[in-house]
Amino acid sequence: MAPAVKRLFLVALIVPLALAACGTAATPTPAETVTANSVAEIQAGDDYNDTDVMFLQMLAYHQKQGLEMTATAGSRSTNADLKTLAQAVQATEKDELSMMQAWLTQWGKATEVDTAASLHADHGGLPATGPAEIKALKTASAADFDTAFLNLFLAHQHNAIEMAHLETTQGQNKEAKAFAVRVRESRQAEVQQLLKLMNS
Protein backbone atom coordinates (compact mmCIF):
# COMPACT_ATOMS: atom_id res chain seq x y z
CA MET A 1 0.00 0.00 0.00
CA ALA A 2 1.44 3.41 -1.00
CA PRO A 3 2.25 5.74 1.94
CA ALA A 4 -0.38 8.30 0.90
CA VAL A 5 -3.09 5.67 0.54
CA LYS A 6 -2.06 4.12 3.85
CA ARG A 7 -2.44 7.50 5.56
CA LEU A 8 -5.89 7.92 4.03
CA PHE A 9 -6.90 4.47 5.21
CA LEU A 10 -5.83 5.28 8.77
CA VAL A 11 -7.66 8.61 8.81
CA ALA A 12 -10.80 6.91 7.57
CA LEU A 13 -10.66 4.75 10.68
CA ILE A 14 -10.93 7.75 13.02
CA VAL A 15 -14.69 8.06 12.90
CA PRO A 16 -15.68 4.41 13.33
CA LEU A 17 -13.09 3.93 16.05
CA ALA A 18 -14.10 7.07 17.89
CA LEU A 19 -17.75 6.13 17.64
CA ALA A 20 -17.07 2.61 18.82
CA ALA A 21 -15.67 4.08 21.99
CA CYS A 22 -19.12 5.36 22.93
CA GLY A 23 -20.74 1.96 22.42
CA THR A 24 -19.68 -1.53 23.39
CA ALA A 25 -16.58 -1.87 21.22
CA ALA A 26 -13.10 -1.40 22.60
CA THR A 27 -11.50 2.03 22.79
CA PRO A 28 -8.86 2.49 20.06
CA THR A 29 -5.26 2.01 21.09
CA PRO A 30 -2.71 4.83 20.56
CA ALA A 31 -1.31 2.96 17.55
CA GLU A 32 -4.69 3.26 15.82
CA THR A 33 -4.83 7.06 16.04
CA VAL A 34 -3.47 9.45 13.43
CA THR A 35 -2.73 13.16 13.29
CA ALA A 36 -5.38 15.37 11.74
CA ASN A 37 -3.11 16.74 9.02
CA SER A 38 -2.40 13.36 7.38
CA VAL A 39 -5.29 13.57 4.89
CA ALA A 40 -4.27 17.05 3.77
CA GLU A 41 -0.86 15.71 2.73
CA ILE A 42 -2.31 13.38 0.07
CA GLN A 43 -1.86 14.50 -3.54
CA ALA A 44 -4.38 13.43 -6.17
CA GLY A 45 -2.29 13.69 -9.34
CA ASP A 46 -3.53 15.07 -12.66
CA ASP A 47 -5.39 12.08 -14.10
CA TYR A 48 -9.11 12.74 -13.55
CA ASN A 49 -12.48 12.88 -15.30
CA ASP A 50 -15.73 14.82 -14.89
CA THR A 51 -17.07 12.34 -12.32
CA ASP A 52 -14.04 12.90 -10.09
CA VAL A 53 -14.63 16.66 -10.19
CA MET A 54 -18.37 16.37 -9.59
CA PHE A 55 -17.85 13.92 -6.71
CA LEU A 56 -15.44 16.22 -4.90
CA GLN A 57 -17.58 19.31 -5.49
CA MET A 58 -20.78 17.61 -4.35
CA LEU A 59 -19.20 15.92 -1.35
CA ALA A 60 -17.60 19.21 -0.27
CA TYR A 61 -21.04 20.87 -0.47
CA HIS A 62 -22.50 17.95 1.45
CA GLN A 63 -19.82 18.06 4.15
CA LYS A 64 -20.29 21.77 4.77
CA GLN A 65 -23.89 20.94 5.61
CA GLY A 66 -22.76 18.06 7.82
CA LEU A 67 -20.32 20.30 9.67
CA GLU A 68 -23.11 22.79 10.31
CA MET A 69 -25.39 20.04 11.62
CA THR A 70 -22.78 18.43 13.86
CA ALA A 71 -21.72 21.81 15.26
CA THR A 72 -25.35 22.33 16.24
CA ALA A 73 -25.46 18.88 17.83
CA GLY A 74 -22.29 19.64 19.74
CA SER A 75 -23.86 22.68 21.33
CA ARG A 76 -27.48 21.54 21.71
CA SER A 77 -27.57 17.80 22.34
CA THR A 78 -27.80 16.51 25.92
CA ASN A 79 -26.72 12.98 24.88
CA ALA A 80 -23.02 12.39 25.63
CA ASP A 81 -22.71 9.65 22.98
CA LEU A 82 -24.29 11.85 20.33
CA LYS A 83 -21.89 14.68 21.22
CA THR A 84 -18.96 12.27 20.85
CA LEU A 85 -20.25 11.22 17.43
CA ALA A 86 -20.63 14.87 16.37
CA GLN A 87 -17.10 15.72 17.51
CA ALA A 88 -15.64 12.73 15.63
CA VAL A 89 -17.45 13.72 12.44
CA GLN A 90 -16.24 17.31 12.80
CA ALA A 91 -12.60 16.24 13.17
CA THR A 92 -12.66 13.94 10.15
CA GLU A 93 -14.81 15.94 7.75
CA LYS A 94 -13.00 19.26 8.28
CA ASP A 95 -9.78 17.57 7.22
CA GLU A 96 -11.45 15.81 4.28
CA LEU A 97 -12.99 19.10 3.15
CA SER A 98 -9.59 20.81 3.08
CA MET A 99 -8.17 17.93 1.06
CA MET A 100 -11.02 17.97 -1.49
CA GLN A 101 -10.76 21.72 -1.96
CA ALA A 102 -6.99 21.42 -2.45
CA TRP A 103 -7.46 18.74 -5.13
CA LEU A 104 -10.05 20.80 -6.98
CA THR A 105 -7.80 23.85 -6.86
CA GLN A 106 -4.90 21.75 -8.14
CA TRP A 107 -7.07 20.70 -11.10
CA GLY A 108 -8.13 24.30 -11.77
CA LYS A 109 -11.75 23.51 -10.88
CA ALA A 110 -14.23 25.44 -8.74
CA THR A 111 -14.38 24.36 -5.11
CA GLU A 112 -18.10 25.22 -4.98
CA VAL A 113 -20.73 23.07 -6.67
CA ASP A 114 -23.09 24.59 -9.25
CA THR A 115 -26.50 24.13 -7.62
CA ALA A 116 -28.52 24.26 -10.85
CA ALA A 117 -30.85 21.25 -10.59
CA SER A 118 -30.57 20.44 -14.30
CA LEU A 119 -26.85 19.67 -13.92
CA HIS A 120 -27.46 16.92 -11.36
CA ALA A 121 -30.57 15.16 -12.65
CA ASP A 122 -28.66 12.22 -14.15
CA HIS A 123 -27.03 11.25 -10.84
CA GLY A 124 -29.91 11.70 -8.42
CA GLY A 125 -29.69 15.44 -7.80
CA LEU A 126 -27.92 17.49 -5.17
CA PRO A 127 -27.83 16.32 -1.54
CA ALA A 128 -31.34 16.41 -0.11
CA THR A 129 -30.36 18.27 3.04
CA GLY A 130 -30.88 21.97 2.47
CA PRO A 131 -31.13 25.27 4.34
CA ALA A 132 -34.75 24.62 5.32
CA GLU A 133 -33.91 21.29 6.97
CA ILE A 134 -30.90 22.74 8.79
CA LYS A 135 -32.94 25.72 9.99
CA ALA A 136 -35.63 23.36 11.29
CA LEU A 137 -32.95 21.41 13.15
CA LYS A 138 -31.53 24.55 14.75
CA THR A 139 -34.97 25.67 15.90
CA ALA A 140 -36.20 22.27 17.12
CA SER A 141 -37.21 22.19 20.76
CA ALA A 142 -34.69 20.86 23.27
CA ALA A 143 -36.89 17.82 23.86
CA ASP A 144 -37.06 17.03 20.14
CA PHE A 145 -33.53 17.97 19.10
CA ASP A 146 -31.75 14.62 19.41
CA THR A 147 -34.44 12.74 17.48
CA ALA A 148 -34.53 15.44 14.80
CA PHE A 149 -30.74 15.36 14.43
CA LEU A 150 -30.49 11.59 14.27
CA ASN A 151 -33.17 11.32 11.59
CA LEU A 152 -31.72 14.13 9.47
CA PHE A 153 -28.10 13.07 9.81
CA LEU A 154 -28.91 9.43 9.07
CA ALA A 155 -30.39 10.44 5.70
CA HIS A 156 -27.51 12.85 5.17
CA GLN A 157 -24.85 10.15 5.58
CA HIS A 158 -26.77 7.71 3.39
CA ASN A 159 -26.47 10.36 0.69
CA ALA A 160 -22.68 10.41 1.12
CA ILE A 161 -22.60 6.64 0.63
CA GLU A 162 -24.52 7.04 -2.64
CA MET A 163 -22.08 9.71 -3.87
CA ALA A 164 -19.13 7.48 -2.98
CA HIS A 165 -20.66 4.61 -4.97
CA LEU A 166 -20.95 6.85 -8.03
CA GLU A 167 -17.27 7.78 -7.77
CA THR A 168 -16.05 4.21 -7.28
CA THR A 169 -17.95 3.03 -10.37
CA GLN A 170 -17.45 6.00 -12.72
CA GLY A 171 -14.47 7.97 -11.43
CA GLN A 172 -11.00 7.84 -12.95
CA ASN A 173 -8.58 9.37 -10.46
CA LYS A 174 -6.95 6.67 -8.31
CA GLU A 175 -6.76 8.76 -5.13
CA ALA A 176 -10.33 10.08 -5.51
CA LYS A 177 -11.64 6.55 -5.95
CA ALA A 178 -9.66 5.31 -2.94
CA PHE A 179 -11.05 8.25 -0.95
CA ALA A 180 -14.58 7.32 -2.04
CA VAL A 181 -14.07 3.79 -0.70
CA ARG A 182 -12.94 5.23 2.64
CA VAL A 183 -15.95 7.58 2.67
CA ARG A 184 -18.33 4.69 2.02
CA GLU A 185 -16.82 2.56 4.77
CA SER A 186 -16.64 5.30 7.39
CA ARG A 187 -20.18 6.57 6.69
CA GLN A 188 -21.56 3.04 6.85
CA ALA A 189 -19.98 2.75 10.31
CA GLU A 190 -21.54 6.09 11.28
CA VAL A 191 -24.94 4.94 10.08
CA GLN A 192 -24.70 1.92 12.37
CA GLN A 193 -23.84 4.18 15.31
CA LEU A 194 -26.74 6.51 14.46
CA LEU A 195 -29.14 3.57 14.40
CA LYS A 196 -27.87 2.40 17.78
CA LEU A 197 -28.42 5.87 19.22
CA MET A 198 -31.92 5.99 17.75
CA ASN A 199 -32.78 2.67 19.39
CA SER A 200 -31.15 3.37 22.75
PDB file of C-alpha atoms in Angstrom:
ATOM      1  CA  MET A   1       0.000   0.000   0.000  1.00  0.00           C
ATOM      2  CA  ALA A   2       1.439   3.409  -1.002  1.00  0.00           C
ATOM      3  CA  PRO A   3       2.251   5.736   1.942  1.00  0.00           C
ATOM      4  CA  ALA A   4      -0.381   8.303   0.897  1.00  0.00           C
ATOM      5  CA  VAL A   5      -3.088   5.672   0.537  1.00  0.00           C
ATOM      6  CA  LYS A   6      -2.064   4.120   3.853  1.00  0.00           C
ATOM      7  CA  ARG A   7      -2.439   7.498   5.563  1.00  0.00           C
ATOM      8  CA  LEU A   8      -5.892   7.924   4.034  1.00  0.00           C
ATOM      9  CA  PHE A   9      -6.899   4.471   5.215  1.00  0.00           C
ATOM     10  CA  LEU A  10      -5.832   5.284   8.765  1.00  0.00           C
ATOM     11  CA  VAL A  11      -7.657   8.610   8.808  1.00  0.00           C
ATOM     12  CA  ALA A  12     -10.805   6.912   7.568  1.00  0.00           C
ATOM     13  CA  LEU A  13     -10.659   4.754  10.682  1.00  0.00           C
ATOM     14  CA  ILE A  14     -10.928   7.754  13.019  1.00  0.00           C
ATOM     15  CA  VAL A  15     -14.690   8.061  12.903  1.00  0.00           C
ATOM     16  CA  PRO A  16     -15.685   4.408  13.328  1.00  0.00           C
ATOM     17  CA  LEU A  17     -13.085   3.930  16.055  1.00  0.00           C
ATOM     18  CA  ALA A  18     -14.103   7.070  17.888  1.00  0.00           C
ATOM     19  CA  LEU A  19     -17.747   6.126  17.643  1.00  0.00           C
ATOM     20  CA  ALA A  20     -17.066   2.607  18.818  1.00  0.00           C
ATOM     21  CA  ALA A  21     -15.665   4.080  21.993  1.00  0.00           C
ATOM     22  CA  CYS A  22     -19.116   5.364  22.925  1.00  0.00           C
ATOM     23  CA  GLY A  23     -20.738   1.965  22.415  1.00  0.00           C
ATOM     24  CA  THR A  24     -19.685  -1.531  23.390  1.00  0.00           C
ATOM     25  CA  ALA A  25     -16.582  -1.869  21.223  1.00  0.00           C
ATOM     26  CA  ALA A  26     -13.100  -1.401  22.595  1.00  0.00           C
ATOM     27  CA  THR A  27     -11.503   2.026  22.793  1.00  0.00           C
ATOM     28  CA  PRO A  28      -8.863   2.495  20.057  1.00  0.00           C
ATOM     29  CA  THR A  29      -5.258   2.012  21.087  1.00  0.00           C
ATOM     30  CA  PRO A  30      -2.711   4.832  20.557  1.00  0.00           C
ATOM     31  CA  ALA A  31      -1.306   2.957  17.554  1.00  0.00           C
ATOM     32  CA  GLU A  32      -4.691   3.265  15.821  1.00  0.00           C
ATOM     33  CA  THR A  33      -4.832   7.065  16.040  1.00  0.00           C
ATOM     34  CA  VAL A  34      -3.466   9.453  13.431  1.00  0.00           C
ATOM     35  CA  THR A  35      -2.726  13.165  13.290  1.00  0.00           C
ATOM     36  CA  ALA A  36      -5.383  15.372  11.739  1.00  0.00           C
ATOM     37  CA  ASN A  37      -3.109  16.744   9.016  1.00  0.00           C
ATOM     38  CA  SER A  38      -2.403  13.358   7.383  1.00  0.00           C
ATOM     39  CA  VAL A  39      -5.291  13.573   4.889  1.00  0.00           C
ATOM     40  CA  ALA A  40      -4.274  17.055   3.774  1.00  0.00           C
ATOM     41  CA  GLU A  41      -0.860  15.709   2.727  1.00  0.00           C
ATOM     42  CA  ILE A  42      -2.314  13.377   0.073  1.00  0.00           C
ATOM     43  CA  GLN A  43      -1.860  14.497  -3.542  1.00  0.00           C
ATOM     44  CA  ALA A  44      -4.377  13.432  -6.165  1.00  0.00           C
ATOM     45  CA  GLY A  45      -2.290  13.688  -9.344  1.00  0.00           C
ATOM     46  CA  ASP A  46      -3.526  15.073 -12.665  1.00  0.00           C
ATOM     47  CA  ASP A  47      -5.386  12.080 -14.101  1.00  0.00           C
ATOM     48  CA  TYR A  48      -9.113  12.742 -13.551  1.00  0.00           C
ATOM     49  CA  ASN A  49     -12.483  12.884 -15.300  1.00  0.00           C
ATOM     50  CA  ASP A  50     -15.732  14.825 -14.886  1.00  0.00           C
ATOM     51  CA  THR A  51     -17.070  12.337 -12.324  1.00  0.00           C
ATOM     52  CA  ASP A  52     -14.040  12.903 -10.086  1.00  0.00           C
ATOM     53  CA  VAL A  53     -14.625  16.659 -10.189  1.00  0.00           C
ATOM     54  CA  MET A  54     -18.367  16.372  -9.592  1.00  0.00           C
ATOM     55  CA  PHE A  55     -17.853  13.922  -6.714  1.00  0.00           C
ATOM     56  CA  LEU A  56     -15.440  16.222  -4.904  1.00  0.00           C
ATOM     57  CA  GLN A  57     -17.584  19.315  -5.494  1.00  0.00           C
ATOM     58  CA  MET A  58     -20.784  17.613  -4.352  1.00  0.00           C
ATOM     59  CA  LEU A  59     -19.199  15.923  -1.347  1.00  0.00           C
ATOM     60  CA  ALA A  60     -17.603  19.214  -0.274  1.00  0.00           C
ATOM     61  CA  TYR A  61     -21.035  20.871  -0.468  1.00  0.00           C
ATOM     62  CA  HIS A  62     -22.496  17.947   1.452  1.00  0.00           C
ATOM     63  CA  GLN A  63     -19.821  18.060   4.154  1.00  0.00           C
ATOM     64  CA  LYS A  64     -20.287  21.771   4.770  1.00  0.00           C
ATOM     65  CA  GLN A  65     -23.892  20.936   5.611  1.00  0.00           C
ATOM     66  CA  GLY A  66     -22.757  18.064   7.818  1.00  0.00           C
ATOM     67  CA  LEU A  67     -20.323  20.298   9.673  1.00  0.00           C
ATOM     68  CA  GLU A  68     -23.106  22.787  10.310  1.00  0.00           C
ATOM     69  CA  MET A  69     -25.392  20.043  11.623  1.00  0.00           C
ATOM     70  CA  THR A  70     -22.775  18.429  13.857  1.00  0.00           C
ATOM     71  CA  ALA A  71     -21.717  21.808  15.260  1.00  0.00           C
ATOM     72  CA  THR A  72     -25.354  22.327  16.243  1.00  0.00           C
ATOM     73  CA  ALA A  73     -25.461  18.880  17.835  1.00  0.00           C
ATOM     74  CA  GLY A  74     -22.289  19.637  19.741  1.00  0.00           C
ATOM     75  CA  SER A  75     -23.864  22.681  21.330  1.00  0.00           C
ATOM     76  CA  ARG A  76     -27.480  21.537  21.712  1.00  0.00           C
ATOM     77  CA  SER A  77     -27.569  17.798  22.343  1.00  0.00           C
ATOM     78  CA  THR A  78     -27.802  16.513  25.918  1.00  0.00           C
ATOM     79  CA  ASN A  79     -26.717  12.984  24.885  1.00  0.00           C
ATOM     80  CA  ALA A  80     -23.023  12.389  25.626  1.00  0.00           C
ATOM     81  CA  ASP A  81     -22.709   9.654  22.983  1.00  0.00           C
ATOM     82  CA  LEU A  82     -24.286  11.854  20.325  1.00  0.00           C
ATOM     83  CA  LYS A  83     -21.895  14.684  21.223  1.00  0.00           C
ATOM     84  CA  THR A  84     -18.960  12.268  20.852  1.00  0.00           C
ATOM     85  CA  LEU A  85     -20.247  11.224  17.431  1.00  0.00           C
ATOM     86  CA  ALA A  86     -20.633  14.866  16.366  1.00  0.00           C
ATOM     87  CA  GLN A  87     -17.101  15.717  17.505  1.00  0.00           C
ATOM     88  CA  ALA A  88     -15.643  12.726  15.630  1.00  0.00           C
ATOM     89  CA  VAL A  89     -17.447  13.723  12.436  1.00  0.00           C
ATOM     90  CA  GLN A  90     -16.242  17.313  12.799  1.00  0.00           C
ATOM     91  CA  ALA A  91     -12.604  16.240  13.171  1.00  0.00           C
ATOM     92  CA  THR A  92     -12.665  13.937  10.154  1.00  0.00           C
ATOM     93  CA  GLU A  93     -14.808  15.941   7.751  1.00  0.00           C
ATOM     94  CA  LYS A  94     -13.003  19.258   8.284  1.00  0.00           C
ATOM     95  CA  ASP A  95      -9.779  17.574   7.218  1.00  0.00           C
ATOM     96  CA  GLU A  96     -11.447  15.813   4.283  1.00  0.00           C
ATOM     97  CA  LEU A  97     -12.991  19.099   3.153  1.00  0.00           C
ATOM     98  CA  SER A  98      -9.593  20.808   3.083  1.00  0.00           C
ATOM     99  CA  MET A  99      -8.174  17.926   1.058  1.00  0.00           C
ATOM    100  CA  MET A 100     -11.017  17.972  -1.486  1.00  0.00           C
ATOM    101  CA  GLN A 101     -10.762  21.719  -1.963  1.00  0.00           C
ATOM    102  CA  ALA A 102      -6.995  21.418  -2.449  1.00  0.00           C
ATOM    103  CA  TRP A 103      -7.461  18.736  -5.126  1.00  0.00           C
ATOM    104  CA  LEU A 104     -10.053  20.801  -6.982  1.00  0.00           C
ATOM    105  CA  THR A 105      -7.802  23.852  -6.861  1.00  0.00           C
ATOM    106  CA  GLN A 106      -4.900  21.746  -8.144  1.00  0.00           C
ATOM    107  CA  TRP A 107      -7.070  20.696 -11.095  1.00  0.00           C
ATOM    108  CA  GLY A 108      -8.129  24.304 -11.773  1.00  0.00           C
ATOM    109  CA  LYS A 109     -11.753  23.508 -10.881  1.00  0.00           C
ATOM    110  CA  ALA A 110     -14.227  25.437  -8.735  1.00  0.00           C
ATOM    111  CA  THR A 111     -14.384  24.359  -5.111  1.00  0.00           C
ATOM    112  CA  GLU A 112     -18.096  25.220  -4.980  1.00  0.00           C
ATOM    113  CA  VAL A 113     -20.732  23.072  -6.670  1.00  0.00           C
ATOM    114  CA  ASP A 114     -23.090  24.588  -9.254  1.00  0.00           C
ATOM    115  CA  THR A 115     -26.496  24.125  -7.616  1.00  0.00           C
ATOM    116  CA  ALA A 116     -28.519  24.256 -10.851  1.00  0.00           C
ATOM    117  CA  ALA A 117     -30.849  21.245 -10.591  1.00  0.00           C
ATOM    118  CA  SER A 118     -30.574  20.438 -14.301  1.00  0.00           C
ATOM    119  CA  LEU A 119     -26.851  19.670 -13.916  1.00  0.00           C
ATOM    120  CA  HIS A 120     -27.457  16.918 -11.364  1.00  0.00           C
ATOM    121  CA  ALA A 121     -30.572  15.158 -12.650  1.00  0.00           C
ATOM    122  CA  ASP A 122     -28.663  12.218 -14.150  1.00  0.00           C
ATOM    123  CA  HIS A 123     -27.030  11.250 -10.837  1.00  0.00           C
ATOM    124  CA  GLY A 124     -29.908  11.704  -8.416  1.00  0.00           C
ATOM    125  CA  GLY A 125     -29.693  15.440  -7.804  1.00  0.00           C
ATOM    126  CA  LEU A 126     -27.923  17.489  -5.171  1.00  0.00           C
ATOM    127  CA  PRO A 127     -27.826  16.317  -1.540  1.00  0.00           C
ATOM    128  CA  ALA A 128     -31.339  16.408  -0.108  1.00  0.00           C
ATOM    129  CA  THR A 129     -30.359  18.271   3.040  1.00  0.00           C
ATOM    130  CA  GLY A 130     -30.880  21.969   2.470  1.00  0.00           C
ATOM    131  CA  PRO A 131     -31.131  25.275   4.336  1.00  0.00           C
ATOM    132  CA  ALA A 132     -34.752  24.616   5.323  1.00  0.00           C
ATOM    133  CA  GLU A 133     -33.907  21.285   6.975  1.00  0.00           C
ATOM    134  CA  ILE A 134     -30.900  22.736   8.794  1.00  0.00           C
ATOM    135  CA  LYS A 135     -32.944  25.722   9.988  1.00  0.00           C
ATOM    136  CA  ALA A 136     -35.631  23.357  11.291  1.00  0.00           C
ATOM    137  CA  LEU A 137     -32.949  21.407  13.155  1.00  0.00           C
ATOM    138  CA  LYS A 138     -31.531  24.554  14.745  1.00  0.00           C
ATOM    139  CA  THR A 139     -34.969  25.673  15.898  1.00  0.00           C
ATOM    140  CA  ALA A 140     -36.204  22.272  17.120  1.00  0.00           C
ATOM    141  CA  SER A 141     -37.208  22.193  20.764  1.00  0.00           C
ATOM    142  CA  ALA A 142     -34.690  20.864  23.271  1.00  0.00           C
ATOM    143  CA  ALA A 143     -36.888  17.817  23.865  1.00  0.00           C
ATOM    144  CA  ASP A 144     -37.061  17.027  20.143  1.00  0.00           C
ATOM    145  CA  PHE A 145     -33.529  17.968  19.096  1.00  0.00           C
ATOM    146  CA  ASP A 146     -31.745  14.617  19.412  1.00  0.00           C
ATOM    147  CA  THR A 147     -34.443  12.738  17.478  1.00  0.00           C
ATOM    148  CA  ALA A 148     -34.525  15.436  14.796  1.00  0.00           C
ATOM    149  CA  PHE A 149     -30.741  15.363  14.430  1.00  0.00           C
ATOM    150  CA  LEU A 150     -30.490  11.586  14.268  1.00  0.00           C
ATOM    151  CA  ASN A 151     -33.168  11.320  11.586  1.00  0.00           C
ATOM    152  CA  LEU A 152     -31.722  14.129   9.474  1.00  0.00           C
ATOM    153  CA  PHE A 153     -28.101  13.068   9.814  1.00  0.00           C
ATOM    154  CA  LEU A 154     -28.905   9.431   9.069  1.00  0.00           C
ATOM    155  CA  ALA A 155     -30.394  10.444   5.703  1.00  0.00           C
ATOM    156  CA  HIS A 156     -27.507  12.845   5.168  1.00  0.00           C
ATOM    157  CA  GLN A 157     -24.849  10.151   5.578  1.00  0.00           C
ATOM    158  CA  HIS A 158     -26.765   7.711   3.388  1.00  0.00           C
ATOM    159  CA  ASN A 159     -26.473  10.357   0.691  1.00  0.00           C
ATOM    160  CA  ALA A 160     -22.675  10.415   1.122  1.00  0.00           C
ATOM    161  CA  ILE A 161     -22.596   6.645   0.631  1.00  0.00           C
ATOM    162  CA  GLU A 162     -24.517   7.042  -2.642  1.00  0.00           C
ATOM    163  CA  MET A 163     -22.078   9.708  -3.868  1.00  0.00           C
ATOM    164  CA  ALA A 164     -19.132   7.484  -2.981  1.00  0.00           C
ATOM    165  CA  HIS A 165     -20.662   4.613  -4.968  1.00  0.00           C
ATOM    166  CA  LEU A 166     -20.947   6.846  -8.034  1.00  0.00           C
ATOM    167  CA  GLU A 167     -17.265   7.781  -7.766  1.00  0.00           C
ATOM    168  CA  THR A 168     -16.054   4.206  -7.285  1.00  0.00           C
ATOM    169  CA  THR A 169     -17.954   3.028 -10.372  1.00  0.00           C
ATOM    170  CA  GLN A 170     -17.453   5.996 -12.720  1.00  0.00           C
ATOM    171  CA  GLY A 171     -14.473   7.967 -11.432  1.00  0.00           C
ATOM    172  CA  GLN A 172     -10.997   7.844 -12.953  1.00  0.00           C
ATOM    173  CA  ASN A 173      -8.577   9.373 -10.455  1.00  0.00           C
ATOM    174  CA  LYS A 174      -6.950   6.667  -8.314  1.00  0.00           C
ATOM    175  CA  GLU A 175      -6.761   8.760  -5.133  1.00  0.00           C
ATOM    176  CA  ALA A 176     -10.326  10.085  -5.507  1.00  0.00           C
ATOM    177  CA  LYS A 177     -11.645   6.549  -5.950  1.00  0.00           C
ATOM    178  CA  ALA A 178      -9.665   5.314  -2.938  1.00  0.00           C
ATOM    179  CA  PHE A 179     -11.047   8.248  -0.951  1.00  0.00           C
ATOM    180  CA  ALA A 180     -14.581   7.319  -2.042  1.00  0.00           C
ATOM    181  CA  VAL A 181     -14.074   3.793  -0.699  1.00  0.00           C
ATOM    182  CA  ARG A 182     -12.943   5.226   2.639  1.00  0.00           C
ATOM    183  CA  VAL A 183     -15.952   7.578   2.675  1.00  0.00           C
ATOM    184  CA  ARG A 184     -18.328   4.693   2.024  1.00  0.00           C
ATOM    185  CA  GLU A 185     -16.819   2.555   4.774  1.00  0.00           C
ATOM    186  CA  SER A 186     -16.642   5.304   7.393  1.00  0.00           C
ATOM    187  CA  ARG A 187     -20.179   6.569   6.693  1.00  0.00           C
ATOM    188  CA  GLN A 188     -21.558   3.043   6.851  1.00  0.00           C
ATOM    189  CA  ALA A 189     -19.985   2.751  10.314  1.00  0.00           C
ATOM    190  CA  GLU A 190     -21.540   6.087  11.284  1.00  0.00           C
ATOM    191  CA  VAL A 191     -24.942   4.936  10.077  1.00  0.00           C
ATOM    192  CA  GLN A 192     -24.699   1.923  12.374  1.00  0.00           C
ATOM    193  CA  GLN A 193     -23.839   4.183  15.305  1.00  0.00           C
ATOM    194  CA  LEU A 194     -26.738   6.510  14.458  1.00  0.00           C
ATOM    195  CA  LEU A 195     -29.140   3.573  14.397  1.00  0.00           C
ATOM    196  CA  LYS A 196     -27.868   2.397  17.779  1.00  0.00           C
ATOM    197  CA  LEU A 197     -28.418   5.867  19.216  1.00  0.00           C
ATOM    198  CA  MET A 198     -31.919   5.992  17.751  1.00  0.00           C
ATOM    199  CA  ASN A 199     -32.779   2.674  19.395  1.00  0.00           C
ATOM    200  CA  SER A 200     -31.150   3.366  22.754  1.00  0.00           C
TER     201      SER A 200
END
